Coordinates of N, CA and C and ligand atoms in Angstrom, one line a residue:
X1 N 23.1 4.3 9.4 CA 21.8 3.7 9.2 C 20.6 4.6 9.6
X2 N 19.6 4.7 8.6 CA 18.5 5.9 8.6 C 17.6 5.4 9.8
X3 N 17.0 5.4 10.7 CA 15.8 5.2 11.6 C 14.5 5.9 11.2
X4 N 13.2 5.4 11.8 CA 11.9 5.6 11.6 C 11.5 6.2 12.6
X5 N 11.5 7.4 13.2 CA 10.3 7.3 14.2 C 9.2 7.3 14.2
X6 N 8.4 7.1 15.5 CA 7.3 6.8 15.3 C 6.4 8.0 14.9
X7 N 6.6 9.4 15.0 CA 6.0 10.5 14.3 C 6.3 10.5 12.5
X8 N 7.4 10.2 12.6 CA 7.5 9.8 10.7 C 6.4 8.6 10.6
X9 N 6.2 7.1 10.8 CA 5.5 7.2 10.4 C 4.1 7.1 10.4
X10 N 4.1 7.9 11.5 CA 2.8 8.8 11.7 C 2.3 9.6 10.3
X11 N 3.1 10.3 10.1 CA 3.0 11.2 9.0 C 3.0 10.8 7.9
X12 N 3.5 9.6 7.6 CA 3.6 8.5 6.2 C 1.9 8.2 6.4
X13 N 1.3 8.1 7.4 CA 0.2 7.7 7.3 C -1.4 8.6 7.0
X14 N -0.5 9.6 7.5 CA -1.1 10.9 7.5 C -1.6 11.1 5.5
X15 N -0.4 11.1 5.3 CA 0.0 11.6 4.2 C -0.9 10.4 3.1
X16 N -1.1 9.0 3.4 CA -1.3 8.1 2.7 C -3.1 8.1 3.1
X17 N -3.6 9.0 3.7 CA -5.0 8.9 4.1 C -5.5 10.2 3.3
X18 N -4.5 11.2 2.8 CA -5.1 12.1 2.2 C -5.3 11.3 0.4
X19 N -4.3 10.6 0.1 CA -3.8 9.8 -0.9 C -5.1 9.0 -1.5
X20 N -5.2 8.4 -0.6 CA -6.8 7.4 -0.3 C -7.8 8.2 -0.8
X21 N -7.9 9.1 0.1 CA -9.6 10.0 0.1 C -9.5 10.8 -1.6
X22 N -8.2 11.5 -1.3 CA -8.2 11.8 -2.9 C -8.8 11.1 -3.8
X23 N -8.4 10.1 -4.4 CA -8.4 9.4 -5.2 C -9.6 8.3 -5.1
X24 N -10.4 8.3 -4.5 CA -11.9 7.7 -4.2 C -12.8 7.5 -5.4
X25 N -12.5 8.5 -6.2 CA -13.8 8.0 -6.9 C -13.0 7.4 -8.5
X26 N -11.2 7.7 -8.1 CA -10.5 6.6 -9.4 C -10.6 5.6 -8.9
X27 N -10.2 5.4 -7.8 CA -9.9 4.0 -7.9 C -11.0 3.2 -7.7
X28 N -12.1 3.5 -8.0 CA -13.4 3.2 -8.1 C -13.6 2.9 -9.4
X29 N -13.1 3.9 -10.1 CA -13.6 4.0 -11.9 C -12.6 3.1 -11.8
X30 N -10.9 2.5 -11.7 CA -10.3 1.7 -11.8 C -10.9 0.2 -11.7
X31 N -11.6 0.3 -10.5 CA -12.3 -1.3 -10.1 C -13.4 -1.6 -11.0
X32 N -13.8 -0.5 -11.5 CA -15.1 -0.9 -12.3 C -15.1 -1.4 -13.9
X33 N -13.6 -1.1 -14.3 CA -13.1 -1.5 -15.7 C -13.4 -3.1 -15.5
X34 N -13.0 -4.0 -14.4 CA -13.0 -5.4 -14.2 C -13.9 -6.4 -13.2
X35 N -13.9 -5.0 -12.0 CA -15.0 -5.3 -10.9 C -15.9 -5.2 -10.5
X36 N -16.2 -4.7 -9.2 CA -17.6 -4.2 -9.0 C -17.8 -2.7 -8.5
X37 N -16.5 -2.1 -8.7 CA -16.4 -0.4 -9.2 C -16.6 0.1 -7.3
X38 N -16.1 -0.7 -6.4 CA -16.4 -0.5 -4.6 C -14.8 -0.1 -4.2
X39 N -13.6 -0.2 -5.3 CA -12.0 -0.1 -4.3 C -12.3 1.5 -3.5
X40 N -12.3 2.5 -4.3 CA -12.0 3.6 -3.9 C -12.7 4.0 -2.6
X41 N -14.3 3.4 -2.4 CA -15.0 4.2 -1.6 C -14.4 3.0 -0.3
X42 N -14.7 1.9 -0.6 CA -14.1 1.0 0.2 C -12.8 1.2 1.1
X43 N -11.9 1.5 0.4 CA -10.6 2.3 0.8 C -10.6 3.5 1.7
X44 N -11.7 4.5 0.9 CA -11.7 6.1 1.6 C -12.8 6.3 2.8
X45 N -13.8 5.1 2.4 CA -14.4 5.3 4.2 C -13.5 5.0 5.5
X46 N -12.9 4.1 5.1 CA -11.6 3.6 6.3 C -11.0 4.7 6.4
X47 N -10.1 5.1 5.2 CA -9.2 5.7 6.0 C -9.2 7.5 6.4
X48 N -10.9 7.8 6.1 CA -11.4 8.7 6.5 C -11.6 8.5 8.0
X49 N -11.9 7.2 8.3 CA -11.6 7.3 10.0 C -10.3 7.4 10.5
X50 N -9.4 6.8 9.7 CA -7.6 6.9 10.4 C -7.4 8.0 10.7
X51 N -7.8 8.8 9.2 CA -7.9 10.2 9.2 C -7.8 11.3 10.7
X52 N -8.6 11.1 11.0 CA -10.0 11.4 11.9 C -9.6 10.7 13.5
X53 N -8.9 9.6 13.4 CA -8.4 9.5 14.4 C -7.4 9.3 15.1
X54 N -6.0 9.2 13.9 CA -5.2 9.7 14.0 C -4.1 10.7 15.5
X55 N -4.6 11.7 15.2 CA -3.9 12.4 16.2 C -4.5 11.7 17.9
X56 N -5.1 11.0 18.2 CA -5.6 11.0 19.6 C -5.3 9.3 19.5
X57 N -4.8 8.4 18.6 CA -4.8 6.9 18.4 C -3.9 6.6 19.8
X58 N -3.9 5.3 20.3 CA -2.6 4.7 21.3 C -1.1 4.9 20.1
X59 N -0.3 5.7 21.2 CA 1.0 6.0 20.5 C 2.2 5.8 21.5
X60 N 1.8 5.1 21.9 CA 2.9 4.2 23.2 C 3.9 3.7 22.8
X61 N 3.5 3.1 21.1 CA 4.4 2.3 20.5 C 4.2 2.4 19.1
X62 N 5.1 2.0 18.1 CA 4.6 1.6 16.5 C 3.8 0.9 16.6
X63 N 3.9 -0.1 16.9 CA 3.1 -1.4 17.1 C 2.1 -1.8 17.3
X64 N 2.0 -0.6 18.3 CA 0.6 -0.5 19.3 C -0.5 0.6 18.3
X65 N -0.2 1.6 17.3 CA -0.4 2.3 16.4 C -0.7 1.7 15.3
X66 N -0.2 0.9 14.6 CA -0.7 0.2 13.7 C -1.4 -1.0 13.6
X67 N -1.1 -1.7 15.3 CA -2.3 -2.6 15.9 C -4.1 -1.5 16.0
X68 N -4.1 -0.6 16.3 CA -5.1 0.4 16.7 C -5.8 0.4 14.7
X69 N -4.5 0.7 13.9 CA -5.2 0.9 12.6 C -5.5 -0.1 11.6
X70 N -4.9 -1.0 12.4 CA -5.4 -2.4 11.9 C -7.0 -2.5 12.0
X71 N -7.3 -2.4 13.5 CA -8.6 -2.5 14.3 C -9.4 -1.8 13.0
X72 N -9.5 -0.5 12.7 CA -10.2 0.5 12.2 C -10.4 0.2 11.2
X73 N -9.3 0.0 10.1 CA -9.6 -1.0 8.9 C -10.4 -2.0 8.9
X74 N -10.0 -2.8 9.5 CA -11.0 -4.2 9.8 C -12.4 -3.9 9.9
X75 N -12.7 -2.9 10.7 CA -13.8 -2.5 11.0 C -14.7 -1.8 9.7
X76 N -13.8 -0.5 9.4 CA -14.4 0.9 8.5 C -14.4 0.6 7.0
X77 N -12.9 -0.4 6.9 CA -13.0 -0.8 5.1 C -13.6 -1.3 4.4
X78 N -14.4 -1.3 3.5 CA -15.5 -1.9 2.9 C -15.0 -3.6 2.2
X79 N -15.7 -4.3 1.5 CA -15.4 -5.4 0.4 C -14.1 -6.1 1.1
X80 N -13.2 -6.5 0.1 CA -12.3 -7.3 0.2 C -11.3 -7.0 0.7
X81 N -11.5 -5.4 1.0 CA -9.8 -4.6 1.4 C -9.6 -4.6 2.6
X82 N -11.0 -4.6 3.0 CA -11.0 -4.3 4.7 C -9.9 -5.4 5.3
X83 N -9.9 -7.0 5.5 CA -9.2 -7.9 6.0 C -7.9 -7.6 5.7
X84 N -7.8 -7.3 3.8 CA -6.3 -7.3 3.0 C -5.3 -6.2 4.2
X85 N -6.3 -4.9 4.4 CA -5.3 -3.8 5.1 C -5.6 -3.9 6.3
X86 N -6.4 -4.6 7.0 CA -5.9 -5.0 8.6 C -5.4 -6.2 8.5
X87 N -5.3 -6.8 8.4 CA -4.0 -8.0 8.3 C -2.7 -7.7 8.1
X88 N -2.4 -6.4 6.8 CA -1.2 -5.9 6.5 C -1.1 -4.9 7.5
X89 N -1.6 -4.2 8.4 CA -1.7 -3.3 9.5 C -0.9 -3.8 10.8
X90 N -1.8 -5.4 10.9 CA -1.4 -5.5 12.0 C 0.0 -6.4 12.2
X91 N 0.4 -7.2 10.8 CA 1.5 -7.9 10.8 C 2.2 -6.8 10.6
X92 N 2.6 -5.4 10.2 CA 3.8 -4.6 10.6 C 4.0 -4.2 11.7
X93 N 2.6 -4.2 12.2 CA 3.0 -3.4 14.0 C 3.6 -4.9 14.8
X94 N 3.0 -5.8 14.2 CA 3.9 -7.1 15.0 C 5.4 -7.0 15.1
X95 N 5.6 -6.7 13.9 CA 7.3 -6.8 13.5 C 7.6 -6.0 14.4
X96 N 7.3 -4.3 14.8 CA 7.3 -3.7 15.1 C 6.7 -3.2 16.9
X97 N 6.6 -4.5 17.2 CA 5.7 -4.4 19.0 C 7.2 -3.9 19.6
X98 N 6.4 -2.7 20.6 CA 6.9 -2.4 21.5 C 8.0 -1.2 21.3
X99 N 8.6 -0.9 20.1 CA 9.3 0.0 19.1 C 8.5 1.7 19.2
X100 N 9.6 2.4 19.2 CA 9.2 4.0 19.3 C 10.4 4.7 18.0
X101 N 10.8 3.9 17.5 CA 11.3 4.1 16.3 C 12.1 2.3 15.9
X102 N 12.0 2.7 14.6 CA 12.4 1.8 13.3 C 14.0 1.4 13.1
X103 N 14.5 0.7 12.7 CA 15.5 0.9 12.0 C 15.7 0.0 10.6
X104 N 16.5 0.5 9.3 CA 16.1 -0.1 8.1 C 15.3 -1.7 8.1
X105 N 16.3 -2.3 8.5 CA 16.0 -4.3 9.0 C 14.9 -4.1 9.5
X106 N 14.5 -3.7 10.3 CA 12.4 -3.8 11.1 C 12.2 -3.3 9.7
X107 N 11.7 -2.3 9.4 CA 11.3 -1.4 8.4 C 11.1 -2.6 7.2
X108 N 12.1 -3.4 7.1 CA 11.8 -4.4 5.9 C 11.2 -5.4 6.0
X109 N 11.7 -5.8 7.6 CA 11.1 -7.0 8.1 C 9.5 -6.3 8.3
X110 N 9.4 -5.3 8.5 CA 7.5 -4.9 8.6 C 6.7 -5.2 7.7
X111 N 7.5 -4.9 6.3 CA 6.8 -5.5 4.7 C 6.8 -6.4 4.6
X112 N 7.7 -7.4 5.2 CA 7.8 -8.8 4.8 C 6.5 -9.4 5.8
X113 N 6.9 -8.7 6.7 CA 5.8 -9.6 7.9 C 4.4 -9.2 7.4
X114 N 3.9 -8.0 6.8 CA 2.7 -7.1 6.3 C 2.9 -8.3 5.1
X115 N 3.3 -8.7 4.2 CA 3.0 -9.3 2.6 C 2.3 -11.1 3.1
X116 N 3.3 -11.5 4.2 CA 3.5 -12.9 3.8 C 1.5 -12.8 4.7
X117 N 1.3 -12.1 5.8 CA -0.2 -12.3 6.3 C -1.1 -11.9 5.1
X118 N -1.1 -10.9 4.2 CA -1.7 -10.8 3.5 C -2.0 -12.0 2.4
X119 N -0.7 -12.7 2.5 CA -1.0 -13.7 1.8 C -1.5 -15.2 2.3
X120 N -1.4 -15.2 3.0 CA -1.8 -16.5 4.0 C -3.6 -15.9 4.0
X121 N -3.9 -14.7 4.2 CA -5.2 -14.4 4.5 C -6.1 -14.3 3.4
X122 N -5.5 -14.1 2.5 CA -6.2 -14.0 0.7 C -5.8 -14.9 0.1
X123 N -4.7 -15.8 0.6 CA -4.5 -17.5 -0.8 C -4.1 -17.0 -2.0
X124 N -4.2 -15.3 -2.2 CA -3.0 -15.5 -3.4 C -1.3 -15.2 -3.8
X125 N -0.9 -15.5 -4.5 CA 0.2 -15.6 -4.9 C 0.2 -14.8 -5.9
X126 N 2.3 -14.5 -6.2 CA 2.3 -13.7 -7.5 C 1.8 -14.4 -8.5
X127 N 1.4 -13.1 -9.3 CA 1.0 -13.4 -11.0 C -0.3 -13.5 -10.6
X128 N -0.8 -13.3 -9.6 CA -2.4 -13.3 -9.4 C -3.1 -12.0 -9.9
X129 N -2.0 -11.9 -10.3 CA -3.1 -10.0 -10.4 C -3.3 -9.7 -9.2
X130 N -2.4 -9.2 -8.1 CA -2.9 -8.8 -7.1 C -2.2 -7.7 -6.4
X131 N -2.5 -7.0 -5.5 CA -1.8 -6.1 -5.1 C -0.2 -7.0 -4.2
X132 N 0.3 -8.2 -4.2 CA 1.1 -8.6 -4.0 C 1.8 -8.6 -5.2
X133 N 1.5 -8.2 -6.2 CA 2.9 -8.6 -7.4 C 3.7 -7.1 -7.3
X134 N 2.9 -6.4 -6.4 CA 3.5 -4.9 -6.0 C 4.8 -5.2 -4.6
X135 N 3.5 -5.4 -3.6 CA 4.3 -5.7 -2.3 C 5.3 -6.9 -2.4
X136 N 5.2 -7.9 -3.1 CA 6.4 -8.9 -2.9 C 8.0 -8.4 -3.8
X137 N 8.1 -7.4 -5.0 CA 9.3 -7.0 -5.4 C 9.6 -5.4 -4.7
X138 N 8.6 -5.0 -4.1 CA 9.1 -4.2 -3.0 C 10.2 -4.5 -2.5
X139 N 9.2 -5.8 -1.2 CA 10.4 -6.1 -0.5 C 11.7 -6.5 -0.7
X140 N 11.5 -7.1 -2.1 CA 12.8 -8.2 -2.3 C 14.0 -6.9 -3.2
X141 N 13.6 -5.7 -2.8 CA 13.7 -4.4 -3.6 C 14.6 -4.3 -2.1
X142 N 13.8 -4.1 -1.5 CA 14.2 -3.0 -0.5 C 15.2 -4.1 0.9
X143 N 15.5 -5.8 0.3 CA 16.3 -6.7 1.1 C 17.8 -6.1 0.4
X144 N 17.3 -5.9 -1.1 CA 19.3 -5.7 -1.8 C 19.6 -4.2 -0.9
X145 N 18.8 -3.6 -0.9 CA 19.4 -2.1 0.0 C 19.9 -2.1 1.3
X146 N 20.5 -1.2 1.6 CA 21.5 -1.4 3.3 C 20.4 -0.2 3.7
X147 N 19.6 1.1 3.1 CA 19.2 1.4 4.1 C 19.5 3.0 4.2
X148 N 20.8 3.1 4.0 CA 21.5 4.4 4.5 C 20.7 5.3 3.9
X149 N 19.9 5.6 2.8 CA 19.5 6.6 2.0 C 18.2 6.5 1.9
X150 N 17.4 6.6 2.9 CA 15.5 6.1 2.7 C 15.3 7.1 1.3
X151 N 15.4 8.0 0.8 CA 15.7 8.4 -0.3 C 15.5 7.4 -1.5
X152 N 16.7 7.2 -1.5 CA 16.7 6.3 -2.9 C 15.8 5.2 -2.4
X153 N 15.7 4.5 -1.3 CA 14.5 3.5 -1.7 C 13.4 4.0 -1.9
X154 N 13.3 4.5 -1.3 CA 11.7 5.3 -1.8 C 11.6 5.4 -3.5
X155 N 12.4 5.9 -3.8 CA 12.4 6.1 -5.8 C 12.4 4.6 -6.3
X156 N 13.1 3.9 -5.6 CA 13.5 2.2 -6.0 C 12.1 1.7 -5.9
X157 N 11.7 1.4 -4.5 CA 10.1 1.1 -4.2 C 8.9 1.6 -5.2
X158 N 9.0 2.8 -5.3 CA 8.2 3.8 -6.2 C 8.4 2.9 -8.1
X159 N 9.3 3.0 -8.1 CA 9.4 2.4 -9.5 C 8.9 1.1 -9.6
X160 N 9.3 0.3 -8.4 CA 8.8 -1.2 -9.0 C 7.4 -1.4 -8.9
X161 N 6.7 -0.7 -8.2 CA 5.5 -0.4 -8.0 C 4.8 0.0 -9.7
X162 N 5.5 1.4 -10.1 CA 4.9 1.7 -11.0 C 5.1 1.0 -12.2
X163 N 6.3 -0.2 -12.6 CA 6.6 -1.0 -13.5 C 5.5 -2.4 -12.9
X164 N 4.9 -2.7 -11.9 CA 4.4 -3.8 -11.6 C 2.8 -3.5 -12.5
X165 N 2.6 -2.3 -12.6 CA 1.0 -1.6 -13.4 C 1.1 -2.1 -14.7
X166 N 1.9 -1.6 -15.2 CA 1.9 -2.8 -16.7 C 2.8 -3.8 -16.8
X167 N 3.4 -4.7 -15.9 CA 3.6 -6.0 -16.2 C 2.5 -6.7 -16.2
X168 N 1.3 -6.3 -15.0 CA 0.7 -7.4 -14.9 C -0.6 -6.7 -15.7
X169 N -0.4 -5.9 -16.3 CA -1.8 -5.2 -16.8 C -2.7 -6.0 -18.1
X170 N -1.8 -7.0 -18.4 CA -2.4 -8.2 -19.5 C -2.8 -8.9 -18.8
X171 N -2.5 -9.3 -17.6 CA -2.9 -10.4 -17.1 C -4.2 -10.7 -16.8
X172 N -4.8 -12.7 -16.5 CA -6.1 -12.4 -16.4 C -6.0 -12.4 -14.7
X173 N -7.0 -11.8 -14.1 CA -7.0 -12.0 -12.7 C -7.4 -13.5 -11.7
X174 N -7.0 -13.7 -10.9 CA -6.8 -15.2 -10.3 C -7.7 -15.3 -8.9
X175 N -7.4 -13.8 -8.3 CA -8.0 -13.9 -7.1 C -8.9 -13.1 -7.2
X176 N -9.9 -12.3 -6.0 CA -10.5 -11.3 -5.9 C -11.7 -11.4 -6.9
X177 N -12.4 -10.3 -6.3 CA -13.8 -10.2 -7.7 C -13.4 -10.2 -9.1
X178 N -12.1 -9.6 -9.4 CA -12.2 -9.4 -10.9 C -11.8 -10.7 -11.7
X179 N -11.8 -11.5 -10.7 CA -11.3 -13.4 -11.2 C -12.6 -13.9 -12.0
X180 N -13.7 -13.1 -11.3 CA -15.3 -13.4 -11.4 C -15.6 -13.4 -13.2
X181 N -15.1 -12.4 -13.5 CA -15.3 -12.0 -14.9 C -13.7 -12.3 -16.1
X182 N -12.9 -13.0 -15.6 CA -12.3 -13.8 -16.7 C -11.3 -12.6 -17.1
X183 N -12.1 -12.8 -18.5 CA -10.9 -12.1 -19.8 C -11.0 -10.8 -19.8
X184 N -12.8 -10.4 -19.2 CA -12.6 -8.9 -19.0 C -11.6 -7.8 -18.1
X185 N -10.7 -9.1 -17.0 CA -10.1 -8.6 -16.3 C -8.4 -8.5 -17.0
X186 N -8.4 -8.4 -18.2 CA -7.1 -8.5 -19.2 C -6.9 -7.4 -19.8
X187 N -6.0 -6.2 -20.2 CA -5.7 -5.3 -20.1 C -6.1 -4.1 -19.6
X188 N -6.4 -4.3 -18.3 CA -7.0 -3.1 -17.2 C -6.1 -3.3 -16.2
X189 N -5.6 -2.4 -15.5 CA -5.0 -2.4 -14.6 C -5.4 -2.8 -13.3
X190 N -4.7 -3.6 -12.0 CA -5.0 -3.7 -10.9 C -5.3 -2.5 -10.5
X191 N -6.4 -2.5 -9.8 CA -6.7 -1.2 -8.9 C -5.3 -1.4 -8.1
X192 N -5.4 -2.3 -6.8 CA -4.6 -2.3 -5.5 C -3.2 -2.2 -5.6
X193 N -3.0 -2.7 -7.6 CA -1.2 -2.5 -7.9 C -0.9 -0.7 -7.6
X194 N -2.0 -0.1 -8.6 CA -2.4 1.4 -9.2 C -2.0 1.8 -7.4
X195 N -2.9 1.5 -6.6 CA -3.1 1.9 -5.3 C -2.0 2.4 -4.7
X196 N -1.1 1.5 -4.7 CA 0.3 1.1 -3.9 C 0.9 1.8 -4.7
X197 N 0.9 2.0 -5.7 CA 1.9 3.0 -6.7 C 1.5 4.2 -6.4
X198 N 0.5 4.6 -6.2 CA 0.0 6.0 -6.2 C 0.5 6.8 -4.9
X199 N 0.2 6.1 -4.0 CA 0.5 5.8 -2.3 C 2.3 6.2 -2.6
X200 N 3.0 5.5 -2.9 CA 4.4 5.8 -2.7 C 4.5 7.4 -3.6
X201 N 4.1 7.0 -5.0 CA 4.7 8.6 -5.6 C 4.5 9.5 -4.9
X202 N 3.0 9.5 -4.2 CA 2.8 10.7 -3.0 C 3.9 10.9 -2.6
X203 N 4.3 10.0 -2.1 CA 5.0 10.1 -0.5 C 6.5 10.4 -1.1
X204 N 6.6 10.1 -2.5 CA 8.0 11.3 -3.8 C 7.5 12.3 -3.3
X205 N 6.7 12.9 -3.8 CA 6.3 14.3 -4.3 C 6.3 15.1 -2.6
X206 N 5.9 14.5 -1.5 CA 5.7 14.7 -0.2 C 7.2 14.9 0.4
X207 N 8.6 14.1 0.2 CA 10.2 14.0 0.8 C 10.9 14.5 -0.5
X208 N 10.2 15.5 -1.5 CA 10.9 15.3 -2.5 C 12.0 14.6 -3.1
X209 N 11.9 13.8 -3.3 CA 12.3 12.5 -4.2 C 11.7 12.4 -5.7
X210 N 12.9 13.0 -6.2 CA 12.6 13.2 -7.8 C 11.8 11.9 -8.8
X211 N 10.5 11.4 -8.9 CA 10.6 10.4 -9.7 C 9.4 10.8 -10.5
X212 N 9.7 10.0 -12.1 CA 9.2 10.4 -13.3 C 8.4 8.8 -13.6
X213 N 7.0 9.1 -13.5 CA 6.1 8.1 -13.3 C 6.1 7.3 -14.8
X214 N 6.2 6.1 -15.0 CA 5.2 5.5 -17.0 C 4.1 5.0 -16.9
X215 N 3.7 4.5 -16.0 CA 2.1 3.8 -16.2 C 1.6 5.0 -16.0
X216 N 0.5 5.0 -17.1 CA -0.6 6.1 -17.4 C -1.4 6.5 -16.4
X217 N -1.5 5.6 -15.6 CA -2.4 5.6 -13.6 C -1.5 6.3 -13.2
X218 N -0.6 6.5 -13.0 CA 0.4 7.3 -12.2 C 0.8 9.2 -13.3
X219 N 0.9 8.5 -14.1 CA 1.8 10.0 -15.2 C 0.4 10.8 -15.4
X220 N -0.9 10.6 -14.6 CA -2.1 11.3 -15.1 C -2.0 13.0 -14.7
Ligands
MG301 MG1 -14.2 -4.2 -5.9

């Protein structure tokens, strides 16, 4: 059974803050096809502070580390993301209190515990067009696996992510601003789906983990 320590995912986070800032002014042009064109900067002022504060954060614990980045989000993230990724911040370090490394079952139970707050705190459900039609077949992705090979989930995770970009890329949106505008939110991709896909292939290309992207957000 593979374990997490808490410097891996330190570094998953490390790695997912350059991911963010990179990509600031797509995932802006993303939000702007349906929304009000704020995901990217919204996203990259936050986690320009994680960034930034990172190396000196409380590191006593996972828990206590992802409770700390919860805080920062809540605080630094602009629009609608700020609550979405401290709520999902702080329900993993929950799963996770007290922990100085992972093992696969926390690790899943962190997503599960990270999806079901995000959902309680946003009221939406799958098929909402939302960054949960990503995070809920993750998890239910990463319950069939035992674990032994963080490897192959990662490629597994990675794919369902990048197949969740055009399943739901017809769809009209339910929740969030881009619900505002109806039909114009129908063949444009979720930013937050786009997000979370982007976020893992990094983190391929970062453990090299061979994967060969198809949504056009990802294969760019
Ligand atoms: Mg927006």
């Amino acid at each position: 059974m593979s374990t997490l320590t808490l410097a891996d995912i330190e570094k998953a986070i490390d790695i997912t803050c350059d991911t963010v800032i990179r990509n600031e002014k797509y995932f802006s042009d993303l939000d702007g096809l349906a929304g009000d064109g704020d995901f990217g900067t919204s996203l990259a002022t936050g986690f320009k502070v994680i960034k930034a504060d990172l190396p000196t954060i409380d590191k006593s614990a996972i828990g206590a580390m992802l409770l700390k980045i919860s805080m920062i989000c809540s605080k630094h993230v602009g629009g609608s993301s700020g609550p979405i990724c401290g709520t999902g911040f702080m329900r993993a370090g929950m799963a996770a209190k007290g922990m100085t490394e992972v093992d696969y079952a926390t690790l899943t139970a962190m997503v599960g515990s990270a999806l079901e707050g995000i959902m309680a705190r946003g009221g939406a459900k799958r098929g909402d067009k939302t960054l949960l039609d990503a995070l809920i077949p993750i998890h239910e992705t990463m319950q069939t696996m035992d674990g032994s090979d963080l490897k192959a989930v990662l490629a597994a995770v990675t794919k369902v992510a990048d197949e969740a970009i055009d399943e739901t890329r017809s769809l009209v949106a339910h929740r969030g601003r881009a619900s505002q505008v109806g039909e114009r939110s129908s063949n444009t991709p979720d930013p937050g789906i786009v997000g979370i896909a982007t976020i893992l292939y990094d983190w391929c290309k970062h453990y090299g983990v061979d994967y060969t992207p198809k949504a056009a957000e990802l294969a760019r």
